[in-house]
Amino acid sequence: MTVPVILFSLVGLGLFYFQNLLLFPQVRLRLVGLFLFYVGLRPSFSLAFSLAVVLGILQDSFATTPFGLHLGAALLLVGMARFCRRRLLLQKIGPLIIASLAALTLQEMGVMLILMLLGLRPLALSDLASLRSLEILATAALAPLMATLVIGLENFLSRHGWHTSRSMPQE
Amino acid sequence: MRPRFRFRASLIITATLLLIISLLSLSLKRSPILEKVEGMVVSLTAPGLHGLRYVGRSLSGVWEGYFYLVGVQKENAALRQRLQEYEQKELRYQEAQHTLARLESLLSLKKQVALPVTGARVIAYDPSLWSRCALLDQGEDHGVKRGQPVLSAGGIVGRILEVYPHYSKVMLIVDRNSGADAMVQRTRVRGILQGKGANRCSLGYVPKSADVKAGDLVLASGLGGVFPKGQVFGKISGANKKTPGVFQEIEVTPVVDLSALEEVVVVKVVNLAATP
């Protein structure tokens, strides 16, 4: 399990670098979040959990929000992915996009709730709501690319003898 | 199997919730362990960003200076060679001119501030919209300390929030947790400048009777000892007196484009109030 965690973490770090170098601070697509969601949909829970911890801590370290906020948001995404995996039949790309859209929206709302509970002033819902919605929509539209990336990584690992899950075969 | 699975799932959810709550409460108490973890992660990952940014700049230099001229090369090899040289010189000259202009303005700022300062480059931005900060390439080893103000040629950028050995994190004035004593230049009316996220601030606690209008400059009052007195925060972009309560709602737009910062200066004094 160590090699898959390291490889997936490096890809997550790559996405983080890509966003920081090319998109931030003007555009904030949730590429890392989407990546986590798709890893969460795959059979291995331990891989998704470990990846959420690594990427959550990475994002927390670069932000001024209380440490643990991004970690919680990342684990929330994995939780939602596991729920979708068990309850919904996510085989086609349409339902996948809708599921990731719902997960990213719920994550955003969850974070706002945590910030409010912590007594930190969250942005008003009206504030930038359209921009945020657009960003979430654009992120969800990248679902096919992200699904291909995650499956490609799994195939790469299995070709070299490493499996992300021992209990279940590749989907 | 089913009850066992349910038990396992509940256990994982409970443990995760406990972990997150503990981390959040430790973070709110500014736990040194968490700060060390943060510092370690930044120290491990920021050099990659730093390096990639450098490679990106070099590649874009190569792209602009060479590949862009491929069409001209086909027309006349010798002429193209000379043209390419001149183009590259021109680009370098223009870049040098831009850098000179930026550094000159930073130098004049340094003289204007009349306090010990150090230059720094912005190498990364905050990964989320939930806060607004930037990572600088100057840290504890360069004498940067928590609480020091960060300025750019246009005005105030923010203040140092976290310091790591080679890097530091600056909380921008538009961060929702940022607050500073400020005054309107024209009428000397004072208020509290608070970040509103995105690229805006608000000037709070200004009575409705106060004379404030769009276009007025908002400066640091010097009270609180964080930002040097007279440095510019931003311009008033709107004042609304038709609000409930005794205070008016004033929106301030920073004069500095906080989304396109390159070089900044860190004032190496933590408490300006204590400085003679």
Tab-separated table of C-alpha atoms in Angstrom:
chain	number	residue	atom	x	y	z
A	1	MET	CA	0.000	0.000	0.000
A	2	THR	CA	2.970	2.324	0.576
A	3	VAL	CA	3.892	2.688	-3.101
A	4	PRO	CA	0.330	3.552	-4.240
A	5	VAL	CA	-0.005	6.108	-1.411
A	6	ILE	CA	3.311	7.718	-2.387
A	7	LEU	CA	2.447	7.783	-6.107
A	8	PHE	CA	-1.056	9.170	-5.568
A	9	SER	CA	0.311	11.742	-3.083
A	10	LEU	CA	2.897	12.861	-5.650
A	11	VAL	CA	0.188	13.261	-8.280
A	12	GLY	CA	-1.888	15.243	-5.740
A	13	LEU	CA	1.162	17.407	-5.017
A	14	GLY	CA	1.583	17.878	-8.775
A	15	LEU	CA	-2.018	19.081	-9.055
A	16	PHE	CA	-1.424	21.437	-6.118
A	17	TYR	CA	1.710	22.840	-7.815
A	18	PHE	CA	-0.150	23.152	-11.134
A	19	GLN	CA	-2.943	25.139	-9.470
A	20	ASN	CA	-0.540	27.348	-7.556
A	21	LEU	CA	1.666	28.084	-10.558
A	22	LEU	CA	-0.970	28.578	-13.230
A	23	LEU	CA	-4.355	29.267	-11.663
A	24	PHE	CA	-4.031	30.879	-8.218
A	25	PRO	CA	-5.042	33.367	-7.011
A	26	GLN	CA	-7.379	34.372	-9.858
A	27	VAL	CA	-9.003	30.977	-10.514
A	28	ARG	CA	-9.606	28.378	-7.835
A	29	LEU	CA	-10.628	25.111	-9.412
A	30	ARG	CA	-10.864	22.357	-6.784
A	31	LEU	CA	-8.603	19.943	-8.685
A	32	VAL	CA	-7.149	18.378	-5.539
A	33	GLY	CA	-10.659	17.917	-4.123
A	34	LEU	CA	-11.906	16.316	-7.344
A	35	PHE	CA	-8.887	14.005	-7.411
A	36	LEU	CA	-9.628	12.963	-3.819
A	37	PHE	CA	-13.281	12.330	-4.661
A	38	TYR	CA	-12.361	10.002	-7.525
A	39	VAL	CA	-9.784	8.142	-5.436
A	40	GLY	CA	-12.533	7.804	-2.798
A	41	LEU	CA	-14.773	6.146	-5.388
A	42	ARG	CA	-12.202	3.426	-6.042
A	43	PRO	CA	-12.169	0.194	-3.992
A	44	SER	CA	-9.333	1.010	-1.583
A	45	PHE	CA	-10.542	2.971	1.449
A	46	SER	CA	-7.136	3.066	3.123
A	47	LEU	CA	-5.570	4.690	0.038
A	48	ALA	CA	-8.294	7.363	-0.113
A	49	PHE	CA	-8.033	8.003	3.636
A	50	SER	CA	-4.225	8.305	3.583
A	51	LEU	CA	-4.346	10.560	0.545
A	52	ALA	CA	-6.965	12.815	2.199
A	53	VAL	CA	-4.700	13.154	5.260
A	54	VAL	CA	-1.612	13.980	3.151
A	55	LEU	CA	-3.337	16.474	0.836
A	56	GLY	CA	-5.408	17.988	3.663
A	57	ILE	CA	-2.266	18.689	5.709
A	58	LEU	CA	-0.531	20.076	2.603
A	59	GLN	CA	-3.358	22.556	1.952
A	60	ASP	CA	-3.643	23.439	5.644
A	61	SER	CA	0.063	24.295	5.722
A	62	PHE	CA	-0.303	26.836	2.926
A	63	ALA	CA	-3.446	28.509	4.297
A	64	THR	CA	-4.157	30.823	7.216
A	65	THR	CA	-7.304	28.999	8.269
A	66	PRO	CA	-7.108	26.865	11.463
A	67	PHE	CA	-5.026	23.749	10.946
A	68	GLY	CA	-7.387	20.847	10.332
A	69	LEU	CA	-9.969	22.704	8.263
A	70	HIS	CA	-8.706	21.495	4.891
A	71	LEU	CA	-7.979	18.080	6.399
A	72	GLY	CA	-11.585	17.864	7.585
A	73	ALA	CA	-12.825	19.052	4.180
A	74	ALA	CA	-10.691	16.409	2.427
A	75	LEU	CA	-11.970	13.627	4.713
A	76	LEU	CA	-15.517	14.877	4.155
A	77	LEU	CA	-15.032	14.471	0.397
A	78	VAL	CA	-13.716	10.933	0.860
A	79	GLY	CA	-16.690	10.167	3.125
A	80	MET	CA	-19.092	11.428	0.464
A	81	ALA	CA	-17.284	9.429	-2.212
A	82	ARG	CA	-17.603	6.266	-0.116
A	83	PHE	CA	-21.299	6.987	0.404
A	84	CYS	CA	-21.815	7.477	-3.360
A	85	ARG	CA	-19.838	4.310	-4.059
A	86	ARG	CA	-22.057	2.221	-1.815
A	87	ARG	CA	-25.445	3.775	-2.550
A	88	LEU	CA	-25.333	4.923	-6.169
A	89	LEU	CA	-24.420	3.244	-9.394
A	90	LEU	CA	-21.805	5.587	-10.734
A	91	GLN	CA	-20.914	3.932	-14.010
A	92	LYS	CA	-21.644	6.663	-16.560
A	93	ILE	CA	-20.010	10.023	-16.811
A	94	GLY	CA	-23.212	12.060	-16.324
A	95	PRO	CA	-23.996	10.701	-12.836
A	96	LEU	CA	-20.280	10.962	-12.004
A	97	ILE	CA	-20.266	14.687	-12.827
A	98	ILE	CA	-23.474	15.246	-10.832
A	99	ALA	CA	-22.080	13.280	-7.864
A	100	SER	CA	-18.824	15.268	-7.867
A	101	LEU	CA	-20.781	18.518	-8.198
A	102	ALA	CA	-22.911	17.571	-5.181
A	103	ALA	CA	-19.855	16.472	-3.191
A	104	LEU	CA	-17.923	19.698	-3.905
A	105	THR	CA	-20.963	21.839	-3.043
A	106	LEU	CA	-21.548	19.940	0.197
A	107	GLN	CA	-17.859	20.273	1.035
A	108	GLU	CA	-18.033	24.045	0.519
A	109	MET	CA	-21.097	24.274	2.758
A	110	GLY	CA	-19.489	22.022	5.366
A	111	VAL	CA	-16.428	24.234	5.536
A	112	MET	CA	-18.604	27.359	5.879
A	113	LEU	CA	-20.430	25.659	8.749
A	114	ILE	CA	-17.180	24.719	10.514
A	115	LEU	CA	-15.863	28.287	10.078
A	116	MET	CA	-19.095	29.654	11.504
A	117	LEU	CA	-18.961	27.233	14.469
A	118	LEU	CA	-15.369	28.277	15.136
A	119	GLY	CA	-16.485	31.896	15.290
A	120	LEU	CA	-14.492	32.911	12.224
A	121	ARG	CA	-16.437	35.148	9.899
A	122	PRO	CA	-17.271	33.159	6.788
A	123	LEU	CA	-18.002	34.901	3.533
A	124	ALA	CA	-21.661	35.736	3.163
A	125	LEU	CA	-23.413	33.262	0.882
A	126	SER	CA	-24.185	36.041	-1.547
A	127	ASP	CA	-20.545	37.128	-1.546
A	128	LEU	CA	-18.913	35.630	-4.624
A	129	ALA	CA	-21.599	32.954	-4.782
A	130	SER	CA	-21.772	33.138	-8.564
A	131	LEU	CA	-18.008	32.986	-8.967
A	132	ARG	CA	-17.714	30.045	-6.569
A	133	SER	CA	-20.558	28.207	-8.271
A	134	LEU	CA	-18.866	28.718	-11.624
A	135	GLU	CA	-15.604	27.383	-10.240
A	136	ILE	CA	-17.317	24.331	-8.757
A	137	LEU	CA	-19.167	23.733	-12.036
A	138	ALA	CA	-15.941	24.032	-14.024
A	139	THR	CA	-14.224	21.653	-11.607
A	140	ALA	CA	-17.034	19.090	-11.885
A	141	ALA	CA	-16.852	19.343	-15.687
A	142	LEU	CA	-13.312	18.019	-15.429
A	143	ALA	CA	-14.681	14.759	-13.981
A	144	PRO	CA	-13.937	12.641	-17.093
A	145	LEU	CA	-10.309	13.778	-17.068
A	146	MET	CA	-9.925	13.059	-13.366
A	147	ALA	CA	-11.603	9.647	-13.633
A	148	THR	CA	-9.200	8.776	-16.478
A	149	LEU	CA	-6.238	9.974	-14.433
A	150	VAL	CA	-7.169	7.871	-11.386
A	151	ILE	CA	-7.873	4.725	-13.431
A	152	GLY	CA	-4.680	5.314	-15.424
A	153	LEU	CA	-2.672	5.510	-12.208
A	154	GLU	CA	-4.245	2.278	-10.938
A	155	ASN	CA	-3.467	0.520	-14.217
A	156	PHE	CA	0.091	1.795	-14.104
A	157	LEU	CA	0.489	0.438	-10.574
A	158	SER	CA	-1.041	-2.949	-11.364
A	159	ARG	CA	1.204	-3.295	-14.450
A	160	HIS	CA	4.179	-2.949	-12.107
A	161	GLY	CA	2.801	-5.409	-9.581
A	162	TRP	CA	1.325	-3.013	-7.036
A	163	HIS	CA	-2.375	-3.153	-6.303
A	164	THR	CA	-4.307	-0.380	-4.608
A	165	SER	CA	-6.740	-2.953	-3.161
A	166	ARG	CA	-6.184	-6.611	-2.359
A	167	SER	CA	-9.755	-7.495	-1.638
A	168	MET	CA	-11.380	-6.339	-4.870
A	169	PRO	CA	-10.302	-6.506	-8.479
A	170	GLN	CA	-9.938	-3.385	-10.609
A	171	GLU	CA	-13.233	-2.004	-11.836
B	1	MET	CA	-20.377	-9.346	8.555
B	2	ARG	CA	-22.903	-6.520	8.337
B	3	PRO	CA	-22.917	-5.474	12.060
B	4	ARG	CA	-19.126	-5.789	12.104
B	5	PHE	CA	-18.843	-3.512	9.094
B	6	ARG	CA	-21.229	-0.996	10.667
B	7	PHE	CA	-19.194	-1.055	13.885
B	8	ARG	CA	-16.001	-0.461	11.878
B	9	ALA	CA	-17.559	2.427	9.915
B	10	SER	CA	-18.859	4.102	13.107
B	11	LEU	CA	-15.448	3.675	14.705
B	12	ILE	CA	-13.691	5.291	11.728
B	13	ILE	CA	-16.161	8.216	11.623
B	14	THR	CA	-15.873	8.812	15.384
B	15	ALA	CA	-12.068	8.622	15.326
B	16	THR	CA	-11.921	10.995	12.326
B	17	LEU	CA	-14.251	13.501	13.967
B	18	LEU	CA	-12.205	13.368	17.178
B	19	LEU	CA	-9.013	13.899	15.178
B	20	ILE	CA	-10.398	16.918	13.330
B	21	ILE	CA	-11.888	18.498	16.467
B	22	SER	CA	-8.603	17.994	18.373
B	23	LEU	CA	-6.591	19.474	15.504
B	24	LEU	CA	-8.895	22.475	15.177
B	25	SER	CA	-8.843	23.185	18.912
B	26	LEU	CA	-5.042	22.768	19.046
B	27	SER	CA	-4.751	25.104	16.084
B	28	LEU	CA	-6.943	27.756	17.696
B	29	LYS	CA	-4.668	27.572	20.758
B	30	ARG	CA	-1.680	28.054	18.435
B	31	SER	CA	-0.077	24.750	19.354
B	32	PRO	CA	3.704	24.795	18.671
B	33	ILE	CA	3.537	21.158	17.487
B	34	LEU	CA	1.080	22.053	14.719
B	35	GLU	CA	3.186	25.064	13.768
B	36	LYS	CA	6.198	22.749	13.484
B	37	VAL	CA	4.209	20.327	11.305
B	38	GLU	CA	3.089	23.251	9.120
B	39	GLY	CA	6.644	24.539	8.881
B	40	MET	CA	7.943	21.097	7.968
B	41	VAL	CA	5.342	20.615	5.215
B	42	VAL	CA	6.003	24.102	3.794
B	43	SER	CA	9.785	23.588	3.956
B	44	LEU	CA	9.416	20.266	2.135
B	45	THR	CA	7.008	21.381	-0.587
B	46	ALA	CA	7.757	25.078	-1.160
B	47	PRO	CA	11.221	24.471	-2.743
B	48	GLY	CA	9.428	22.471	-5.460
B	49	LEU	CA	7.122	25.406	-6.150
B	50	HIS	CA	10.058	27.800	-6.048
B	51	GLY	CA	11.998	25.668	-8.532
B	52	LEU	CA	9.038	25.166	-10.861
B	53	ARG	CA	8.318	28.901	-10.874
B	54	TYR	CA	11.952	29.531	-11.830
B	55	VAL	CA	11.808	26.887	-14.579
B	56	GLY	CA	8.516	28.388	-15.806
B	57	ARG	CA	10.045	31.870	-16.005
B	58	SER	CA	13.091	30.526	-17.846
B	59	LEU	CA	10.952	28.522	-20.265
B	60	SER	CA	8.720	31.490	-20.982
B	61	GLY	CA	11.882	33.527	-21.609
B	62	VAL	CA	13.079	30.891	-24.083
B	63	TRP	CA	9.624	30.754	-25.693
B	64	GLU	CA	9.359	34.509	-26.125
B	65	GLY	CA	12.963	34.948	-27.145
B	66	TYR	CA	13.342	32.074	-29.575
B	67	PHE	CA	10.345	30.044	-30.701
B	68	TYR	CA	8.234	33.107	-31.339
B	69	LEU	CA	10.639	34.126	-34.031
B	70	VAL	CA	10.521	30.863	-36.007
B	71	GLY	CA	8.522	32.488	-38.820
B	72	VAL	CA	11.123	35.204	-39.265
B	73	GLN	CA	13.924	32.650	-39.277
B	74	LYS	CA	12.520	31.040	-42.408
B	75	GLU	CA	12.725	34.288	-44.393
B	76	ASN	CA	16.350	35.019	-43.863
B	77	ALA	CA	18.679	32.987	-41.708
B	78	ALA	CA	21.319	35.616	-41.227
B	79	LEU	CA	18.868	38.439	-40.715
B	80	ARG	CA	16.878	36.297	-38.366
B	81	GLN	CA	20.004	35.542	-36.341
B	82	ARG	CA	20.642	39.241	-35.879
B	83	LEU	CA	16.979	39.960	-35.316
B	84	GLN	CA	16.807	37.242	-32.698
B	85	GLU	CA	19.786	38.692	-30.926
B	86	TYR	CA	18.211	42.128	-30.937
B	87	GLU	CA	14.862	40.737	-29.858
B	88	GLN	CA	16.475	38.914	-26.985
B	89	LYS	CA	18.407	42.025	-26.043
B	90	GLU	CA	15.223	44.047	-26.267
B	91	LEU	CA	13.347	41.569	-24.100
B	92	ARG	CA	16.139	41.526	-21.583
B	93	TYR	CA	16.297	45.313	-21.712
B	94	GLN	CA	12.538	45.636	-21.220
B	95	GLU	CA	12.561	43.097	-18.403
B	96	ALA	CA	15.509	44.905	-16.830
B	97	GLN	CA	13.648	48.193	-17.181
B	98	HIS	CA	10.555	46.744	-15.524
B	99	THR	CA	12.658	45.236	-12.766
B	100	LEU	CA	14.485	48.538	-12.350
B	101	ALA	CA	11.213	50.435	-12.096
B	102	ARG	CA	9.900	47.981	-9.530
B	103	LEU	CA	13.110	48.012	-7.518
B	104	GLU	CA	13.307	51.819	-7.714
B	105	SER	CA	9.805	52.115	-6.340
B	106	LEU	CA	10.688	49.609	-3.601
B	107	LEU	CA	13.827	51.629	-2.836
B	108	SER	CA	11.875	54.851	-2.583
B	109	LEU	CA	9.430	53.026	-0.357
B	110	LYS	CA	12.353	51.891	1.789
B	111	LYS	CA	13.510	55.530	2.132
B	112	GLN	CA	9.968	56.684	2.764
B	113	VAL	CA	9.356	54.097	5.488
B	114	ALA	CA	12.718	54.957	7.116
B	115	LEU	CA	12.747	51.637	8.935
B	116	PRO	CA	14.887	48.534	8.431
B	117	VAL	CA	13.352	46.504	5.597
B	118	THR	CA	14.178	43.426	3.551
B	119	GLY	CA	13.015	42.566	0.039
B	120	ALA	CA	11.131	39.323	-0.613
B	121	ARG	CA	9.543	37.497	-3.520
B	122	VAL	CA	6.072	35.959	-3.484
B	123	ILE	CA	6.415	32.278	-4.407
B	124	ALA	CA	2.971	30.813	-3.658
B	125	TYR	CA	-0.603	31.782	-2.908
B	126	ASP	CA	-3.219	30.405	-0.578
B	127	PRO	CA	-4.808	27.196	-1.927
B	128	SER	CA	-8.366	28.116	-0.960
B	129	LEU	CA	-10.860	30.966	-0.968
B	130	TRP	CA	-11.459	30.532	2.728
B	131	SER	CA	-8.408	32.643	3.578
B	132	ARG	CA	-6.081	35.002	1.717
B	133	CYS	CA	-2.347	34.658	2.224
B	134	ALA	CA	0.880	34.363	0.266
B	135	LEU	CA	4.190	32.616	0.856
B	136	LEU	CA	7.406	34.694	0.773
B	137	ASP	CA	10.915	33.413	0.099
B	138	GLN	CA	12.308	35.083	3.233
B	139	GLY	CA	12.083	33.405	6.614
B	140	GLU	CA	13.487	33.198	10.105
B	141	ASP	CA	17.032	32.842	8.741
B	142	HIS	CA	16.677	36.262	7.066
B	143	GLY	CA	15.425	37.936	10.233
B	144	VAL	CA	11.716	37.860	9.413
B	145	LYS	CA	9.480	37.664	12.477
B	146	ARG	CA	5.801	37.133	13.125
B	147	GLY	CA	3.774	40.358	13.127
B	148	GLN	CA	6.068	42.337	10.826
B	149	PRO	CA	4.240	44.452	8.230
B	150	VAL	CA	4.641	43.707	4.518
B	151	LEU	CA	4.465	46.541	1.976
B	152	SER	CA	4.741	46.954	-1.749
B	153	ALA	CA	5.360	50.013	-3.866
B	154	GLY	CA	1.641	50.786	-3.980
B	155	GLY	CA	0.812	50.365	-0.324
B	156	ILE	CA	0.222	47.880	2.458
B	157	VAL	CA	0.075	44.181	1.569
B	158	GLY	CA	-0.429	42.513	4.943
B	159	ARG	CA	1.487	41.204	7.931
B	160	ILE	CA	3.614	38.153	8.652
B	161	LEU	CA	1.536	35.428	10.231
B	162	GLU	CA	3.858	32.415	10.309
B	163	VAL	CA	7.618	32.173	10.004
B	164	TYR	CA	9.547	29.097	8.873
B	165	PRO	CA	13.341	28.751	8.491
B	166	HIS	CA	13.454	29.851	4.832
B	167	TYR	CA	9.891	30.992	4.165
B	168	SER	CA	7.190	33.069	5.777
B	169	LYS	CA	3.450	33.341	5.385
B	170	VAL	CA	1.864	36.777	5.015
B	171	MET	CA	-1.792	37.332	5.824
B	172	LEU	CA	-3.095	39.778	3.215
B	173	ILE	CA	-5.195	42.762	4.321
B	174	VAL	CA	-8.185	41.245	2.507
B	175	ASP	CA	-8.117	38.070	4.646
B	176	ARG	CA	-11.266	37.809	6.738
B	177	ASN	CA	-9.176	37.633	9.934
B	178	SER	CA	-7.190	40.758	9.115
B	179	GLY	CA	-8.006	43.937	11.029
B	180	ALA	CA	-6.128	47.225	11.452
B	181	ASP	CA	-6.666	50.751	12.674
B	182	ALA	CA	-7.071	53.063	9.689
B	183	MET	CA	-8.055	56.618	8.827
B	184	VAL	CA	-9.456	58.476	5.861
B	185	GLN	CA	-6.763	60.769	4.478
B	186	ARG	CA	-8.996	63.740	3.592
B	187	THR	CA	-11.016	64.010	6.799
B	188	ARG	CA	-8.801	62.052	9.275
B	189	VAL	CA	-11.839	59.988	10.279
B	190	ARG	CA	-10.726	56.763	11.938
B	191	GLY	CA	-12.134	53.263	11.679
B	192	ILE	CA	-11.182	49.621	11.668
B	193	LEU	CA	-10.167	48.175	8.313
B	194	GLN	CA	-11.326	44.562	8.043
B	195	GLY	CA	-10.670	42.058	5.284
B	196	LYS	CA	-13.708	40.758	3.424
B	197	GLY	CA	-12.071	37.987	1.398
B	198	ALA	CA	-11.798	38.168	-2.399
B	199	ASN	CA	-10.119	41.503	-3.125
B	200	ARG	CA	-12.036	43.831	-0.833
B	201	CYS	CA	-11.945	45.311	2.664
B	202	SER	CA	-14.414	47.269	4.719
B	203	LEU	CA	-13.871	50.255	6.958
B	204	GLY	CA	-15.955	49.651	10.046
B	205	TYR	CA	-17.063	51.714	13.045
B	206	VAL	CA	-17.291	55.007	11.100
B	207	PRO	CA	-20.301	57.058	12.260
B	208	LYS	CA	-22.912	58.055	9.691
B	209	SER	CA	-22.193	61.718	10.415
B	210	ALA	CA	-18.567	61.355	9.248
B	211	ASP	CA	-17.629	62.897	5.899
B	212	VAL	CA	-16.520	60.000	3.725
B	213	LYS	CA	-16.907	59.599	-0.028
B	214	ALA	CA	-15.820	57.307	-2.831
B	215	GLY	CA	-12.265	57.933	-3.992
B	216	ASP	CA	-10.937	58.920	-0.562
B	217	LEU	CA	-7.671	57.250	0.367
B	218	VAL	CA	-7.560	55.059	3.481
B	219	LEU	CA	-4.245	55.134	5.339
B	220	ALA	CA	-2.726	53.322	8.290
B	221	SER	CA	-3.275	55.420	11.400
B	222	GLY	CA	-0.193	54.062	13.127
B	223	LEU	CA	-2.255	53.113	16.173
B	224	GLY	CA	-1.901	49.473	17.134
B	225	GLY	CA	1.736	49.567	16.095
B	226	VAL	CA	1.458	47.088	13.268
B	227	PHE	CA	1.543	49.178	10.076
B	228	PRO	CA	3.661	52.317	9.529
B	229	LYS	CA	1.583	55.474	9.804
B	230	GLY	CA	0.615	57.075	6.497
B	231	GLN	CA	1.026	53.962	4.347
B	232	VAL	CA	-1.901	53.424	1.999
B	233	PHE	CA	-4.389	50.583	2.503
B	234	GLY	CA	-6.704	51.416	-0.354
B	235	LYS	CA	-9.356	53.653	-1.842
B	236	ILE	CA	-12.959	53.938	-0.758
B	237	SER	CA	-15.049	52.414	-3.515
B	238	GLY	CA	-18.436	52.914	-1.897
B	239	ALA	CA	-20.081	54.311	1.239
B	240	ASN	CA	-23.602	53.364	2.246
B	241	LYS	CA	-25.355	55.376	4.951
B	242	LYS	CA	-28.731	53.703	4.454
B	243	THR	CA	-27.957	50.857	6.831
B	244	PRO	CA	-29.450	50.109	10.240
B	245	GLY	CA	-27.370	51.216	13.220
B	246	VAL	CA	-25.122	54.180	13.848
B	247	PHE	CA	-22.261	53.242	11.542
B	248	GLN	CA	-22.056	53.506	7.801
B	249	GLU	CA	-20.975	50.678	5.516
B	250	ILE	CA	-17.769	51.582	3.691
B	251	GLU	CA	-16.124	49.386	1.094
B	252	VAL	CA	-12.406	49.757	0.468
B	253	THR	CA	-10.496	48.411	-2.524
B	254	PRO	CA	-6.777	47.862	-1.892
B	255	VAL	CA	-4.495	50.012	-4.037
B	256	VAL	CA	-2.139	47.068	-4.416
B	257	ASP	CA	-3.211	44.299	-6.789
B	258	LEU	CA	-2.950	41.497	-4.235
B	259	SER	CA	-3.454	38.864	-6.921
B	260	ALA	CA	-0.353	39.861	-8.866
B	261	LEU	CA	2.318	40.450	-6.262
B	262	GLU	CA	5.932	39.812	-7.255
B	263	GLU	CA	8.333	41.697	-5.009
B	264	VAL	CA	7.440	43.075	-1.586
B	265	VAL	CA	9.330	44.507	1.372
B	266	VAL	CA	9.092	43.252	4.926
B	267	VAL	CA	9.526	45.949	7.570
B	268	LYS	CA	11.757	44.342	10.156
B	269	VAL	CA	10.087	45.925	13.156
B	270	VAL	CA	7.399	43.986	14.992
B	271	ASN	CA	5.960	46.728	17.167
B	272	LEU	CA	6.139	50.123	15.498
B	273	ALA	CA	4.539	51.755	18.507
B	274	ALA	CA	7.659	50.931	20.518
B	275	THR	CA	9.986	52.349	17.815
B	276	PRO	CA	11.294	55.876	18.476
